[in-house]
Short mmCIF file of C-alpha atoms in Angstrom, two decimals:
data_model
loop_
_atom_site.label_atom_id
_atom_site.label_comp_id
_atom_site.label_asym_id
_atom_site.label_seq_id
_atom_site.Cartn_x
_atom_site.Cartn_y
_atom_site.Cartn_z
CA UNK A 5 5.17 -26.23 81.15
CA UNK A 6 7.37 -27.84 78.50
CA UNK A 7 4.58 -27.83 76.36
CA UNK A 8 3.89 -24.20 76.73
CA UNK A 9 7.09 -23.82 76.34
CA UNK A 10 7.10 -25.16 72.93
CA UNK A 11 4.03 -23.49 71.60
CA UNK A 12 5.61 -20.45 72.62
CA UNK A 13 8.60 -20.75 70.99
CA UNK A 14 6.81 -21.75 67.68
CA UNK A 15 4.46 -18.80 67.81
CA UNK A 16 7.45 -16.77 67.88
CA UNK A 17 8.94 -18.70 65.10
CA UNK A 18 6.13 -18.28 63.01
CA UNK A 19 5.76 -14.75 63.68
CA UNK A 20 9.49 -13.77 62.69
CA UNK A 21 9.10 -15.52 59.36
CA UNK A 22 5.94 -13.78 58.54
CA UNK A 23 7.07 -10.69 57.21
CA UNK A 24 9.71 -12.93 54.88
CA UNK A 25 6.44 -15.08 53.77
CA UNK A 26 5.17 -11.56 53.08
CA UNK A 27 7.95 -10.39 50.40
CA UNK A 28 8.12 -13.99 48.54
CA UNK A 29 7.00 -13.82 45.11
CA UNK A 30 4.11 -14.94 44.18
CA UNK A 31 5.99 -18.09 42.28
CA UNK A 32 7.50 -18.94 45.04
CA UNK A 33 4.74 -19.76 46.93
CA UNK A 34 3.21 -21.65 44.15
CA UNK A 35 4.36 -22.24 40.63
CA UNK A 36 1.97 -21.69 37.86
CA UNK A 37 0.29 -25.51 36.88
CA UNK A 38 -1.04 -23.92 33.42
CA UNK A 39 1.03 -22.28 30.54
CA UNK A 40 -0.98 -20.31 28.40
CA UNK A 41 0.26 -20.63 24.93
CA UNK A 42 -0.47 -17.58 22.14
CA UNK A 43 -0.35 -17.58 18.63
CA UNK A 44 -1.18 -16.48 15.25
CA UNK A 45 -2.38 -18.32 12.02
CA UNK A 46 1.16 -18.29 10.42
CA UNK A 47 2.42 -19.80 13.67
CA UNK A 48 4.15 -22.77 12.05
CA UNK A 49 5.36 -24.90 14.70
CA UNK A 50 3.25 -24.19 17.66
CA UNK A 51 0.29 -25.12 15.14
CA UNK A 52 1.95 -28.50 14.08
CA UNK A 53 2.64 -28.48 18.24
CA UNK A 54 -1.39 -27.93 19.08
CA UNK A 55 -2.58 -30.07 16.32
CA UNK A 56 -0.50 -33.08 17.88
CA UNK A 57 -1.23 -32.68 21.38
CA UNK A 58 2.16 -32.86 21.77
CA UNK A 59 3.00 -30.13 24.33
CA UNK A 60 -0.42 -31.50 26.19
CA UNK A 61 1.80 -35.22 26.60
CA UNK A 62 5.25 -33.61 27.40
CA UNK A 63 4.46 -31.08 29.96
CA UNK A 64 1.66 -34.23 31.62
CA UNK A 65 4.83 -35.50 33.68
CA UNK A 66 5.12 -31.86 35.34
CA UNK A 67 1.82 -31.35 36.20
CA UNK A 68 1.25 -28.80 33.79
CA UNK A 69 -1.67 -27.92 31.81
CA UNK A 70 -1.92 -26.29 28.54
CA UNK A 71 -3.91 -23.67 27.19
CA UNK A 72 -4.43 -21.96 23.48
CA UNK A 73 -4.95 -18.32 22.64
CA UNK A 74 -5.18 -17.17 18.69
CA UNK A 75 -4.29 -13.61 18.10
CA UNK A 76 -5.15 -11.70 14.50
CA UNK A 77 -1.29 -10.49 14.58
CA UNK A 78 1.80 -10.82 16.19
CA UNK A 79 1.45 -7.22 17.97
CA UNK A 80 -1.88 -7.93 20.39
CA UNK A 81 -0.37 -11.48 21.20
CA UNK A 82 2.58 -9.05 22.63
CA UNK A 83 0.72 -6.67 24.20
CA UNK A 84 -1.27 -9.98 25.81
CA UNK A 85 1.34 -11.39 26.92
CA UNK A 86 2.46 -8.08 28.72
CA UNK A 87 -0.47 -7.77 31.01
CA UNK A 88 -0.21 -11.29 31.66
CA UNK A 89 -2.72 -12.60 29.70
CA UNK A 90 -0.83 -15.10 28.53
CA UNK A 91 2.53 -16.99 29.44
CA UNK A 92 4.34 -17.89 26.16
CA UNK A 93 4.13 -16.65 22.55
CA UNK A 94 4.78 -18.28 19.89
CA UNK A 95 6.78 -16.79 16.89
CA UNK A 96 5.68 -13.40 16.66
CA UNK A 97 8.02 -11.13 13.36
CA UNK A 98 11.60 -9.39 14.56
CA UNK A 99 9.57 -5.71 15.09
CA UNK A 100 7.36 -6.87 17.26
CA UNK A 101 9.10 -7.28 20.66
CA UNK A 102 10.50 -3.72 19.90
CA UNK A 103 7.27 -2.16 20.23
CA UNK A 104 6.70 -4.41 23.29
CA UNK A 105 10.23 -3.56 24.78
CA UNK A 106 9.42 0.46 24.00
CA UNK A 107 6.17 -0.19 25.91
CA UNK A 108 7.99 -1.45 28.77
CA UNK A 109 7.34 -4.93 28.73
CA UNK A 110 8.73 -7.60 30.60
CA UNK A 111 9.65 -10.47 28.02
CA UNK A 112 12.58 -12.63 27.82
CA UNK A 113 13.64 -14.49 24.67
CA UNK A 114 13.13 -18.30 24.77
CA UNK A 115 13.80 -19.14 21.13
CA UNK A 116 14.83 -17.45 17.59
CA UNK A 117 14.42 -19.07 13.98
CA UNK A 118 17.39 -18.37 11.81
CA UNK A 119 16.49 -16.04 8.95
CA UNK A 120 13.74 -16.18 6.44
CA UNK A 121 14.23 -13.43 3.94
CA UNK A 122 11.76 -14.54 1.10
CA UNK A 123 9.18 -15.51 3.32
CA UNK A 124 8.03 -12.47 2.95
CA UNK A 125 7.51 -9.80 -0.25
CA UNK A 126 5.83 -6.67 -1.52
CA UNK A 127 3.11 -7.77 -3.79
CA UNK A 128 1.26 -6.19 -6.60
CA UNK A 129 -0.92 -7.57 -9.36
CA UNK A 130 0.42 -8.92 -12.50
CA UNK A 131 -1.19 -6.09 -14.79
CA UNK A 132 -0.20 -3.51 -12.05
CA UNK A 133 1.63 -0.37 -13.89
CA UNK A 134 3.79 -0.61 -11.04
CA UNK A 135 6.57 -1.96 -11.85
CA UNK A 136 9.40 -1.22 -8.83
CA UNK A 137 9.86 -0.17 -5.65
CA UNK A 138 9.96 3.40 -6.82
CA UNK A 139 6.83 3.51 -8.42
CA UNK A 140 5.29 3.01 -4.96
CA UNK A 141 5.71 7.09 -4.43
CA UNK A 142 2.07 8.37 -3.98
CA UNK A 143 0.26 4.84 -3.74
CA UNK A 144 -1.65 2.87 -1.39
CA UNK A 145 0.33 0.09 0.64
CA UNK A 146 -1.19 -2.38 3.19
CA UNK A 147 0.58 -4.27 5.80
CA UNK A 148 0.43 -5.00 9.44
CA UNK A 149 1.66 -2.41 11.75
CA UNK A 150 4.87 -3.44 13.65
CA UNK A 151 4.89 -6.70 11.96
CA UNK A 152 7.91 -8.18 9.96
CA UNK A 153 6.25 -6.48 6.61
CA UNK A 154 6.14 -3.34 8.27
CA UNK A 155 9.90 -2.99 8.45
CA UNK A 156 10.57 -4.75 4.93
CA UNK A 157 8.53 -2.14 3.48
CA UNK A 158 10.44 1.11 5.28
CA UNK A 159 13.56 -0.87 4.23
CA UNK A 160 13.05 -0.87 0.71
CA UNK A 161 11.94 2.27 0.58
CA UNK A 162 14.39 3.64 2.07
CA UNK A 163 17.05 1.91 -0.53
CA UNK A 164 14.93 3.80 -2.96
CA UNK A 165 15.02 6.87 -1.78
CA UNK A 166 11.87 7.57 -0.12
CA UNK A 167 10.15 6.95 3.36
CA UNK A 168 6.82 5.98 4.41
CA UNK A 169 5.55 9.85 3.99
CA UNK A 170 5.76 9.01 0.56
CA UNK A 171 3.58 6.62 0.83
CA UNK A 172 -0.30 6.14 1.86
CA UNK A 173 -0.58 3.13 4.62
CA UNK A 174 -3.09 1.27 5.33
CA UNK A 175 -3.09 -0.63 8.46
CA UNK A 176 -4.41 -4.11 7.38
CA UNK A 177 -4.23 -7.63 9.10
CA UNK A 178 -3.71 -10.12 6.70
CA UNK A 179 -7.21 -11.17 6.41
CA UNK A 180 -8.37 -7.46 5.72
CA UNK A 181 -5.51 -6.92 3.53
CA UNK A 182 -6.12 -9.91 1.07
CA UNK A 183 -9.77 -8.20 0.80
CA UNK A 184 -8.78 -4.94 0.25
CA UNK A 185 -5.89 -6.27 -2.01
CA UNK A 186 -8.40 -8.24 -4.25
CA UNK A 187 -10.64 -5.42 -4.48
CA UNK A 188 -7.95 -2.97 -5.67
CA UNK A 189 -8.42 -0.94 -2.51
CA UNK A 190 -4.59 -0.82 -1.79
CA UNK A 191 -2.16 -0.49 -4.30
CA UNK A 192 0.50 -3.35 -3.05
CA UNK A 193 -0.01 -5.43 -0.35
CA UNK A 194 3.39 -6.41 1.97
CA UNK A 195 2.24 -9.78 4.02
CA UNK A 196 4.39 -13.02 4.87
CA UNK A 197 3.73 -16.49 4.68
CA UNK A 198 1.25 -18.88 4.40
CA UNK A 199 -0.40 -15.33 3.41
CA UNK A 200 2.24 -14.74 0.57
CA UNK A 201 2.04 -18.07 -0.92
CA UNK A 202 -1.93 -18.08 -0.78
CA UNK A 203 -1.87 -15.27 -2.92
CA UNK A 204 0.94 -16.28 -5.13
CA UNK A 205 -1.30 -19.43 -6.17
CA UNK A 206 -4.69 -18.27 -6.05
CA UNK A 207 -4.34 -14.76 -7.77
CA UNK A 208 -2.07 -13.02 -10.53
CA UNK A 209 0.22 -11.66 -8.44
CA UNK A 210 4.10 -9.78 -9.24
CA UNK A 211 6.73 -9.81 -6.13
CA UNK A 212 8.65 -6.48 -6.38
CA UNK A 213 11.01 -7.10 -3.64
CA UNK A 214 11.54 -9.82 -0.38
CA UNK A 215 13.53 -9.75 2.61
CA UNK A 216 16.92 -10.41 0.07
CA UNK A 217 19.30 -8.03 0.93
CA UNK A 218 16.99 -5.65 2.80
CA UNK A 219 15.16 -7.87 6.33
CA UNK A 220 16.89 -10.96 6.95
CA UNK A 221 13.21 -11.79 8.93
CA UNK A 222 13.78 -13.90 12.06
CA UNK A 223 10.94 -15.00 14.17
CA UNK A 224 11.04 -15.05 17.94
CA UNK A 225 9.53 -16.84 20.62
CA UNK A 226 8.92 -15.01 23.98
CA UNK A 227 7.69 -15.50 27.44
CA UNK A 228 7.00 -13.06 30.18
CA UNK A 229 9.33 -12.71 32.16
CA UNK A 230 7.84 -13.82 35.75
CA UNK A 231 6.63 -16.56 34.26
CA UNK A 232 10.04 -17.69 32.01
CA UNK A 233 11.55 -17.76 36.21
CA UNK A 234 8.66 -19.02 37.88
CA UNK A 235 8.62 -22.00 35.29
CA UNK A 236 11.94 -22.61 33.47
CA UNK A 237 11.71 -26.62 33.15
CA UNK A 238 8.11 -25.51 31.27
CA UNK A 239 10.14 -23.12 29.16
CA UNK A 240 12.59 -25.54 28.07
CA UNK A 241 10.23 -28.40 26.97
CA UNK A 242 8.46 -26.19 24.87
CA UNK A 243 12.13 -25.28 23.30
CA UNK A 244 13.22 -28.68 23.04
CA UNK A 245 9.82 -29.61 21.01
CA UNK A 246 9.76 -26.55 18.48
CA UNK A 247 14.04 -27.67 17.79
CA UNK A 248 12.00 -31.21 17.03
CA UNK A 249 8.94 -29.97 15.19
CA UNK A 250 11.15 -27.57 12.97
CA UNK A 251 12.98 -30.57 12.00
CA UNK A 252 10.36 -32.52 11.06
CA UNK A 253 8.44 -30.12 8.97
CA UNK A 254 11.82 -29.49 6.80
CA UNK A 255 12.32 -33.60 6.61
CA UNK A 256 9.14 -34.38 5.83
CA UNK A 257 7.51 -31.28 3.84
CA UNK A 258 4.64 -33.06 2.54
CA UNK A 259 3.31 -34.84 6.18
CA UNK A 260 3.49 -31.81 7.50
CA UNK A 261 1.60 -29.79 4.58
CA UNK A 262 -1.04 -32.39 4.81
CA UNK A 263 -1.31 -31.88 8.77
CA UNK A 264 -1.75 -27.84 7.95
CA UNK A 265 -3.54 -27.76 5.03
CA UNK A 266 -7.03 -28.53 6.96
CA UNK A 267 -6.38 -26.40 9.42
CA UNK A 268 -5.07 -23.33 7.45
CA UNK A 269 -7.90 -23.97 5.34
CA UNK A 270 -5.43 -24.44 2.21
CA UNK A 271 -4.44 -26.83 -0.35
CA UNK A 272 -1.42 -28.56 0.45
CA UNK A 273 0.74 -27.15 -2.18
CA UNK A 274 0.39 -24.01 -0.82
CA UNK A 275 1.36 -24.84 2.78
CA UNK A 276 4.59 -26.54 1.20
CA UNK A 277 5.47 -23.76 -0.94
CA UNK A 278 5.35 -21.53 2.34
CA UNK A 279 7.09 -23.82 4.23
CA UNK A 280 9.75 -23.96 1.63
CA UNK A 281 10.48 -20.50 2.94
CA UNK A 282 10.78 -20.74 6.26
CA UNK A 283 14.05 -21.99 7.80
CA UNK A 284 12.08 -23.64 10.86
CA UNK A 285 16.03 -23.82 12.51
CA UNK A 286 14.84 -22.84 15.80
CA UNK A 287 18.17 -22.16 18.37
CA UNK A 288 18.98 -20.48 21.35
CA UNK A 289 18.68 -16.49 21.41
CA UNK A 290 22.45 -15.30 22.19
CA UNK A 291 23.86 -11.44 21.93
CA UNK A 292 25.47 -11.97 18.92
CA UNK A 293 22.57 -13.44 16.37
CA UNK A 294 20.36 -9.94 17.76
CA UNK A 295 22.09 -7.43 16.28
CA UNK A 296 19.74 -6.81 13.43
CA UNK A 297 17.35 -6.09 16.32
CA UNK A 298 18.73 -2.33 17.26
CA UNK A 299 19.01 -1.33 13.08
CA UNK A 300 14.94 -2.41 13.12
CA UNK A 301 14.24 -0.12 16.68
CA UNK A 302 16.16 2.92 15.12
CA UNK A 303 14.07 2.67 11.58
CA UNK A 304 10.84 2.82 13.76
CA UNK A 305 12.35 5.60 15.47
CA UNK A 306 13.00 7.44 13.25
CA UNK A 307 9.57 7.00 10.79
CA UNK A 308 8.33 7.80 14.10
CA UNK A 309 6.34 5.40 15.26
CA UNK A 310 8.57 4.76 18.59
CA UNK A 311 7.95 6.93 21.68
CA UNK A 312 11.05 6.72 22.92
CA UNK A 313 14.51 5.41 21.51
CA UNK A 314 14.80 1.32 22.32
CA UNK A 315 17.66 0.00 23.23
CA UNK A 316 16.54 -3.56 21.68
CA UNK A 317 19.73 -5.85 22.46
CA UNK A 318 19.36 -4.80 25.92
CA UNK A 319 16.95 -7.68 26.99
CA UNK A 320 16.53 -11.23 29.10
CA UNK A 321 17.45 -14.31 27.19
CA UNK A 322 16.10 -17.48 28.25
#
């Protein structure tokens, strides 16, 4: 009887908790064993990061596998790791998340560089007869839509007087837009680094204008947001090693230039004339170092090219 007893009172027990079982998230049945890492070519750090297995031997201790998912431009890596595609991106360009955030997107901010301004610039060729921002009226730009370039380019117009109507775009990744560049298909070419130093070296190239004064350009790193609370010890290891990469590439410019070189496919001056460029200071995303964010949502509102109006300081931090 005592035995019935029991198995009846743990039926009931089981039963009660069932519809609580029922409502758990899905990480808190079972936390995710894999973090799916995207990024892009210019993807400083998380390349040095790959290259190194170094993320593979940190995150061994927790059980946690990693994978690696290259994206043309910061934009699709987004939109990727929206539909859950992937778990953690690695520095995507300060427009970016905006789009993301205006699409509804559940992202929290793990990590920010501190600014870059002349890591990237509005190019033309040396025997252009453009000479300044102002002769852009009526000619043929290329960039990458929603990426950092995107937004240096409606900034300087805009200190000039004129707007992207004045201009023809050309949607371009920075593959396609070094083609159409070099074939005098576009007219000026707005692209970032390693992209911008490539050309600088390899072709005749002018620099009308960089971030100075108009995009102070800093870089984010993102996760979605189930998987930043499903797996915040995961989160902060991957923190803690970009803080440590970043430091090493600035100490030791020319180790880590000889580590990218082979696999940006570029000499090694190049890579440390980029890197020269970048601040590689990667800290902790707080209100106060995001303000730049809302002035970038409101010029992409107004060109337009927002559906709705963002409200881009409005958003998890990790």
């Amino acid at each position: 009887m005592k035995t019935k007893h029991n198995l009846r009172r743990t039926l009931l027990t089981l039963l009660a908790l069932a519809p609580l079982a029922a409502t758990l998230p899905a990480h808190a049945q079972k936390a995710p064993d894999t973090v799916r890492i995207g990024y892009q070519k210019s993807s400083t750090l998380i390349t040095v990061l790959k290259t190194r297995a170094t993320l593979e031997q940190k995150l061994a201790p927790l059980g946690v596998k990693v994978t690696w998912h290259e994206f043309a431009s910061g934009l699709p890596l987004l939109e990727a790791l929206n539909v859950g595609a992937v778990d953690v991106s690695a520095d995507v360009a300060d427009t970016v998340p905006i789009f993301a955030q205006a699409a509804g997107a559940q992202l929290t901010f793990i990590a920010q560089e501190a600014p870059s301004p002349t890591a990237q610039a509005i190019v033309v060729k040396e025997d252009s007869p453009i000479k300044s921002i102002a002769d852009l009226r009526g000619k043929r730009i290329g960039f990458a839509k929603a990426a950092g370039a995107h937004y240096l380019l409606i900034a300087a117009l805009e200190k000039n007087g004129l707007s992207l109507k004045d201009v023809t775009q050309a949607y371009l990744a920075p593959a396609d837009g070094r083609a159409a560049f070099e074939r005098n298909a576009i007219d000026a070419w707005v692209i970032w680094d390693p992209f911008l130093a490539a050309v600088q070296r390899q072709s005749k190239v002018r620099v009308l204008a960089d971030g100075t004064d108009l995009a102070s350009y800093q870089r984010y790193y993102l996760a979605s947001t189930p998987f930043a609370k499903a797996r915040p010890d995961v989160v902060k290891v991957i923190v803690n090693s970009l803080q440590e990469t970043g430091k090493w590439v600035k100490q030791s410019p020319q180790d880590a230039a000889a580590l990218l070189a082979p696999v940006w496919g570029l000499d090694t001056a190049t890579v440390e004339q980029a890197n020269a460029r970048r601040s590689y200071l990667v800290r902790s995303v707080v209100p106060g170092s995001i303000g730049e964010q809302q002035k970038i949502a409101d010029a992409f509102l107004d060109a337009g090219l927002l559906p709705k109006k963002v409200d881009a300081t409005n958003v998890p931090l990790f």
